Amino acid sequence: FMDGTRKGLIGQIRAWTAGQFPPGAPKRFYALFGRAGMGKSAVAHRLCRHLSDGDFLPSEGTVVLGASFFFVRDSGDKASALLLPPTIAWQLAGCTSHPILRTTIANAARSYITHGTQQQIEHAFHGLLEPLSAANALLAPNQRVVLVIDGLDECSDQRLITNALTHLFTLIHTLPWLYI
């Protein structure tokens, strides 16, 4: 991914993070897909860099990188969907632009961890939904938090990815400030 390339795609992603959608219903889930080696991971990494650097600023409100997760094939734990919910929670809790998320997630994590770290993915996402829903009333409507997830096809357990996607869709349906 060289500077100055893929300007059209980056422009579309910039508009998406700013809430500027094509005609129709707002879309808070952006899927980038294509054959292996086409540069999807490079685009995802560039998006994370732009969001971290504050390069994607809408005319009003804020857009921040809340969390990123990159699946890596044949790398043991880095290919496990079980790591997705706790990684998202840990990164969202560290999101300095939204200290409200840190407090709500930390309180929920204390309760969640008492049940062990190998809980089913459904329980992990449910444990994340409750504190994030509590933050709904505390975040301004023009704030956006973006989660970047890359390499879904590289996950070691595709059954868990289907389940995880279902729960991610529940998150964006429930949380108006969340973009994935």
PDB file of C-alpha atoms in Angstrom:
ATOM      1  CA  PHE A   1       0.000   0.000   0.000  1.00  0.00           C
ATOM      2  CA  MET A   2       1.823   3.047  -1.259  1.00  0.00           C
ATOM      3  CA  ASP A   3       0.816   6.625  -0.502  1.00  0.00           C
ATOM      4  CA  GLY A   4      -1.421   8.024  -3.189  1.00  0.00           C
ATOM      5  CA  THR A   5      -2.837   4.657  -4.230  1.00  0.00           C
ATOM      6  CA  ARG A   6      -6.385   3.439  -3.769  1.00  0.00           C
ATOM      7  CA  LYS A   7      -7.653   6.998  -3.336  1.00  0.00           C
ATOM      8  CA  GLY A   8     -11.181   6.046  -4.432  1.00  0.00           C
ATOM      9  CA  LEU A   9     -11.470   3.260  -1.873  1.00  0.00           C
ATOM     10  CA  ILE A  10      -9.962   5.377   0.912  1.00  0.00           C
ATOM     11  CA  GLY A  11     -12.387   8.163  -0.032  1.00  0.00           C
ATOM     12  CA  GLN A  12     -15.323   5.765   0.286  1.00  0.00           C
ATOM     13  CA  ILE A  13     -14.102   4.567   3.675  1.00  0.00           C
ATOM     14  CA  ARG A  14     -13.532   8.160   4.833  1.00  0.00           C
ATOM     15  CA  ALA A  15     -17.117   9.043   3.829  1.00  0.00           C
ATOM     16  CA  TRP A  16     -18.406   5.925   5.588  1.00  0.00           C
ATOM     17  CA  THR A  17     -16.656   6.810   8.879  1.00  0.00           C
ATOM     18  CA  ALA A  18     -18.105  10.333   8.612  1.00  0.00           C
ATOM     19  CA  GLY A  19     -21.622   8.903   8.330  1.00  0.00           C
ATOM     20  CA  GLN A  20     -22.004   9.921   4.682  1.00  0.00           C
ATOM     21  CA  PHE A  21     -23.775   6.981   3.132  1.00  0.00           C
ATOM     22  CA  PRO A  22     -25.062   6.293  -0.326  1.00  0.00           C
ATOM     23  CA  PRO A  23     -28.832   6.756  -0.686  1.00  0.00           C
ATOM     24  CA  GLY A  24     -30.821   4.466   1.555  1.00  0.00           C
ATOM     25  CA  ALA A  25     -30.465   3.353   5.126  1.00  0.00           C
ATOM     26  CA  PRO A  26     -27.304   4.176   7.088  1.00  0.00           C
ATOM     27  CA  LYS A  27     -24.778   1.381   7.048  1.00  0.00           C
ATOM     28  CA  ARG A  28     -22.446   0.886   9.971  1.00  0.00           C
ATOM     29  CA  PHE A  29     -20.880  -2.345   8.751  1.00  0.00           C
ATOM     30  CA  TYR A  30     -18.395  -1.976   5.905  1.00  0.00           C
ATOM     31  CA  ALA A  31     -17.245  -5.213   4.288  1.00  0.00           C
ATOM     32  CA  LEU A  32     -14.177  -5.277   2.089  1.00  0.00           C
ATOM     33  CA  PHE A  33     -13.718  -8.539   0.248  1.00  0.00           C
ATOM     34  CA  GLY A  34     -11.747  -9.970  -2.634  1.00  0.00           C
ATOM     35  CA  ARG A  35      -9.293 -12.666  -3.624  1.00  0.00           C
ATOM     36  CA  ALA A  36      -6.184 -13.452  -1.596  1.00  0.00           C
ATOM     37  CA  GLY A  37      -3.337 -11.030  -2.209  1.00  0.00           C
ATOM     38  CA  MET A  38      -5.543  -8.129  -3.355  1.00  0.00           C
ATOM     39  CA  GLY A  39      -4.469  -5.910  -0.447  1.00  0.00           C
ATOM     40  CA  LYS A  40      -7.455  -6.077   1.902  1.00  0.00           C
ATOM     41  CA  SER A  41      -5.197  -6.350   4.945  1.00  0.00           C
ATOM     42  CA  ALA A  42      -3.123  -3.413   3.722  1.00  0.00           C
ATOM     43  CA  VAL A  43      -6.286  -1.320   3.421  1.00  0.00           C
ATOM     44  CA  ALA A  44      -7.428  -2.419   6.907  1.00  0.00           C
ATOM     45  CA  HIS A  45      -4.027  -1.500   8.344  1.00  0.00           C
ATOM     46  CA  ARG A  46      -4.096   1.877   6.588  1.00  0.00           C
ATOM     47  CA  LEU A  47      -7.588   2.519   7.943  1.00  0.00           C
ATOM     48  CA  CYS A  48      -6.331   1.797  11.475  1.00  0.00           C
ATOM     49  CA  ARG A  49      -3.427   4.212  10.963  1.00  0.00           C
ATOM     50  CA  HIS A  50      -5.689   6.970   9.625  1.00  0.00           C
ATOM     51  CA  LEU A  51      -8.128   6.534  12.505  1.00  0.00           C
ATOM     52  CA  SER A  52      -5.326   6.436  15.104  1.00  0.00           C
ATOM     53  CA  ASP A  53      -3.757   9.574  13.657  1.00  0.00           C
ATOM     54  CA  GLY A  54      -7.091  11.410  13.558  1.00  0.00           C
ATOM     55  CA  ASP A  55      -6.961  11.719   9.753  1.00  0.00           C
ATOM     56  CA  PHE A  56     -10.651  10.857   9.302  1.00  0.00           C
ATOM     57  CA  LEU A  57     -12.423  13.799  10.892  1.00  0.00           C
ATOM     58  CA  PRO A  58     -16.025  14.482   9.922  1.00  0.00           C
ATOM     59  CA  SER A  59     -17.297  18.051   9.782  1.00  0.00           C
ATOM     60  CA  GLU A  60     -18.779  17.571  13.247  1.00  0.00           C
ATOM     61  CA  GLY A  61     -18.262  14.975  15.949  1.00  0.00           C
ATOM     62  CA  THR A  62     -15.406  12.558  16.412  1.00  0.00           C
ATOM     63  CA  VAL A  63     -14.301   9.321  14.829  1.00  0.00           C
ATOM     64  CA  VAL A  64     -11.828   7.115  16.697  1.00  0.00           C
ATOM     65  CA  LEU A  65     -10.363   3.660  16.315  1.00  0.00           C
ATOM     66  CA  GLY A  66     -11.939   1.683  19.116  1.00  0.00           C
ATOM     67  CA  ALA A  67     -10.271  -1.660  18.422  1.00  0.00           C
ATOM     68  CA  SER A  68      -8.673  -3.773  15.727  1.00  0.00           C
ATOM     69  CA  PHE A  69      -8.268  -7.497  15.383  1.00  0.00           C
ATOM     70  CA  PHE A  70      -6.266  -9.201  12.633  1.00  0.00           C
ATOM     71  CA  PHE A  71      -6.670 -12.968  12.278  1.00  0.00           C
ATOM     72  CA  VAL A  72      -3.451 -14.698  11.220  1.00  0.00           C
ATOM     73  CA  ARG A  73      -3.734 -18.150   9.654  1.00  0.00           C
ATOM     74  CA  ASP A  74      -1.708 -21.004  11.181  1.00  0.00           C
ATOM     75  CA  SER A  75      -0.566 -18.952  14.154  1.00  0.00           C
ATOM     76  CA  GLY A  76      -2.350 -20.687  17.015  1.00  0.00           C
ATOM     77  CA  ASP A  77      -4.119 -18.187  19.251  1.00  0.00           C
ATOM     78  CA  LYS A  78      -4.001 -15.371  16.676  1.00  0.00           C
ATOM     79  CA  ALA A  79      -6.363 -17.404  14.499  1.00  0.00           C
ATOM     80  CA  SER A  80      -8.910 -18.093  17.268  1.00  0.00           C
ATOM     81  CA  ALA A  81     -12.283 -16.344  17.290  1.00  0.00           C
ATOM     82  CA  LEU A  82     -12.383 -16.860  21.062  1.00  0.00           C
ATOM     83  CA  LEU A  83      -9.898 -13.987  21.376  1.00  0.00           C
ATOM     84  CA  LEU A  84     -12.098 -11.551  19.473  1.00  0.00           C
ATOM     85  CA  PRO A  85     -14.462 -10.409  22.301  1.00  0.00           C
ATOM     86  CA  PRO A  86     -11.817  -9.967  25.015  1.00  0.00           C
ATOM     87  CA  THR A  87      -9.460  -8.202  22.601  1.00  0.00           C
ATOM     88  CA  ILE A  88     -12.199  -5.806  21.527  1.00  0.00           C
ATOM     89  CA  ALA A  89     -13.141  -5.185  25.171  1.00  0.00           C
ATOM     90  CA  TRP A  90      -9.522  -4.603  26.218  1.00  0.00           C
ATOM     91  CA  GLN A  91      -8.865  -2.169  23.361  1.00  0.00           C
ATOM     92  CA  LEU A  92     -12.181  -0.329  23.808  1.00  0.00           C
ATOM     93  CA  ALA A  93     -11.436   0.073  27.519  1.00  0.00           C
ATOM     94  CA  GLY A  94      -8.108   1.649  26.559  1.00  0.00           C
ATOM     95  CA  CYS A  95      -9.713   4.016  24.047  1.00  0.00           C
ATOM     96  CA  THR A  96      -8.567   7.345  25.488  1.00  0.00           C
ATOM     97  CA  SER A  97     -11.136   9.384  23.558  1.00  0.00           C
ATOM     98  CA  HIS A  98     -13.936   7.665  25.432  1.00  0.00           C
ATOM     99  CA  PRO A  99     -13.068   7.189  29.125  1.00  0.00           C
ATOM    100  CA  ILE A 100     -16.725   6.306  29.706  1.00  0.00           C
ATOM    101  CA  LEU A 101     -16.128   3.038  27.840  1.00  0.00           C
ATOM    102  CA  ARG A 102     -13.151   2.260  30.066  1.00  0.00           C
ATOM    103  CA  THR A 103     -15.196   2.486  33.255  1.00  0.00           C
ATOM    104  CA  THR A 104     -18.184   0.482  32.019  1.00  0.00           C
ATOM    105  CA  ILE A 105     -16.027  -2.254  30.478  1.00  0.00           C
ATOM    106  CA  ALA A 106     -13.718  -2.521  33.501  1.00  0.00           C
ATOM    107  CA  ASN A 107     -16.691  -3.023  35.811  1.00  0.00           C
ATOM    108  CA  ALA A 108     -18.174  -5.699  33.536  1.00  0.00           C
ATOM    109  CA  ALA A 109     -14.781  -7.426  33.150  1.00  0.00           C
ATOM    110  CA  ARG A 110     -14.470  -7.868  36.904  1.00  0.00           C
ATOM    111  CA  SER A 111     -17.737  -9.791  36.882  1.00  0.00           C
ATOM    112  CA  TYR A 112     -16.980 -11.695  33.661  1.00  0.00           C
ATOM    113  CA  ILE A 113     -13.547 -12.967  34.737  1.00  0.00           C
ATOM    114  CA  THR A 114     -14.986 -14.688  37.806  1.00  0.00           C
ATOM    115  CA  HIS A 115     -16.505 -17.244  35.394  1.00  0.00           C
ATOM    116  CA  GLY A 116     -13.156 -18.091  33.766  1.00  0.00           C
ATOM    117  CA  THR A 117     -11.476 -17.006  30.551  1.00  0.00           C
ATOM    118  CA  GLN A 118     -12.657 -19.829  28.272  1.00  0.00           C
ATOM    119  CA  GLN A 119     -16.367 -19.028  28.240  1.00  0.00           C
ATOM    120  CA  GLN A 120     -18.375 -19.558  25.085  1.00  0.00           C
ATOM    121  CA  ILE A 121     -18.255 -16.716  22.609  1.00  0.00           C
ATOM    122  CA  GLU A 122     -21.955 -15.947  23.179  1.00  0.00           C
ATOM    123  CA  HIS A 123     -21.294 -15.181  26.841  1.00  0.00           C
ATOM    124  CA  ALA A 124     -18.266 -13.096  25.987  1.00  0.00           C
ATOM    125  CA  PHE A 125     -20.242 -10.904  23.574  1.00  0.00           C
ATOM    126  CA  HIS A 126     -23.164 -10.689  25.993  1.00  0.00           C
ATOM    127  CA  GLY A 127     -20.727  -9.543  28.665  1.00  0.00           C
ATOM    128  CA  LEU A 128     -19.505  -6.847  26.288  1.00  0.00           C
ATOM    129  CA  LEU A 129     -22.954  -5.703  25.153  1.00  0.00           C
ATOM    130  CA  GLU A 130     -24.189  -4.745  28.610  1.00  0.00           C
ATOM    131  CA  PRO A 131     -21.466  -2.194  29.488  1.00  0.00           C
ATOM    132  CA  LEU A 132     -21.401  -0.783  25.965  1.00  0.00           C
ATOM    133  CA  SER A 133     -25.177  -0.323  26.054  1.00  0.00           C
ATOM    134  CA  ALA A 134     -24.793   1.568  29.322  1.00  0.00           C
ATOM    135  CA  ALA A 135     -22.477   3.964  27.491  1.00  0.00           C
ATOM    136  CA  ASN A 136     -25.182   4.789  24.904  1.00  0.00           C
ATOM    137  CA  ALA A 137     -26.699   7.557  26.989  1.00  0.00           C
ATOM    138  CA  LEU A 138     -23.298   8.974  27.913  1.00  0.00           C
ATOM    139  CA  LEU A 139     -21.799   9.325  24.424  1.00  0.00           C
ATOM    140  CA  ALA A 140     -22.730  12.203  22.141  1.00  0.00           C
ATOM    141  CA  PRO A 141     -24.760  11.166  19.076  1.00  0.00           C
ATOM    142  CA  ASN A 142     -22.075  12.473  16.699  1.00  0.00           C
ATOM    143  CA  GLN A 143     -19.322  10.297  18.187  1.00  0.00           C
ATOM    144  CA  ARG A 144     -18.264   7.232  16.218  1.00  0.00           C
ATOM    145  CA  VAL A 145     -16.088   4.354  17.345  1.00  0.00           C
ATOM    146  CA  VAL A 146     -14.747   2.061  14.610  1.00  0.00           C
ATOM    147  CA  LEU A 147     -13.772  -1.597  15.034  1.00  0.00           C
ATOM    148  CA  VAL A 148     -11.530  -3.025  12.312  1.00  0.00           C
ATOM    149  CA  ILE A 149     -11.533  -6.809  11.923  1.00  0.00           C
ATOM    150  CA  ASP A 150      -9.373  -8.394   9.256  1.00  0.00           C
ATOM    151  CA  GLY A 151      -8.788 -11.905   7.987  1.00  0.00           C
ATOM    152  CA  LEU A 152     -12.088 -13.554   8.889  1.00  0.00           C
ATOM    153  CA  ASP A 153     -11.277 -16.240   6.332  1.00  0.00           C
ATOM    154  CA  GLU A 154      -8.066 -16.994   8.247  1.00  0.00           C
ATOM    155  CA  CYS A 155      -9.860 -17.896  11.470  1.00  0.00           C
ATOM    156  CA  SER A 156      -9.137 -21.436  12.619  1.00  0.00           C
ATOM    157  CA  ASP A 157     -12.817 -22.142  13.416  1.00  0.00           C
ATOM    158  CA  GLN A 158     -15.257 -20.809  10.827  1.00  0.00           C
ATOM    159  CA  ARG A 159     -18.250 -21.918  12.923  1.00  0.00           C
ATOM    160  CA  LEU A 160     -17.161 -19.484  15.625  1.00  0.00           C
ATOM    161  CA  ILE A 161     -16.728 -16.698  13.075  1.00  0.00           C
ATOM    162  CA  THR A 162     -20.334 -17.094  11.937  1.00  0.00           C
ATOM    163  CA  ASN A 163     -21.385 -16.857  15.576  1.00  0.00           C
ATOM    164  CA  ALA A 164     -19.095 -13.877  16.191  1.00  0.00           C
ATOM    165  CA  LEU A 165     -20.475 -12.019  13.163  1.00  0.00           C
ATOM    166  CA  THR A 166     -24.001 -12.545  14.456  1.00  0.00           C
ATOM    167  CA  HIS A 167     -22.990 -10.947  17.753  1.00  0.00           C
ATOM    168  CA  LEU A 168     -21.116  -8.118  16.030  1.00  0.00           C
ATOM    169  CA  PHE A 169     -24.292  -7.324  14.057  1.00  0.00           C
ATOM    170  CA  THR A 170     -26.177  -7.256  17.370  1.00  0.00           C
ATOM    171  CA  LEU A 171     -23.634  -4.763  18.701  1.00  0.00           C
ATOM    172  CA  ILE A 172     -24.031  -2.358  15.779  1.00  0.00           C
ATOM    173  CA  HIS A 173     -27.807  -2.749  15.896  1.00  0.00           C
ATOM    174  CA  THR A 174     -27.808  -1.804  19.594  1.00  0.00           C
ATOM    175  CA  LEU A 175     -25.015   0.797  19.676  1.00  0.00           C
ATOM    176  CA  PRO A 176     -25.646   3.768  17.336  1.00  0.00           C
ATOM    177  CA  TRP A 177     -22.072   5.028  17.714  1.00  0.00           C
ATOM    178  CA  LEU A 178     -20.385   1.743  16.717  1.00  0.00           C
ATOM    179  CA  TYR A 179     -19.067   1.125  13.183  1.00  0.00           C
ATOM    180  CA  ILE A 180     -17.422  -2.169  12.140  1.00  0.00           C
TER     181      ILE A 180
END
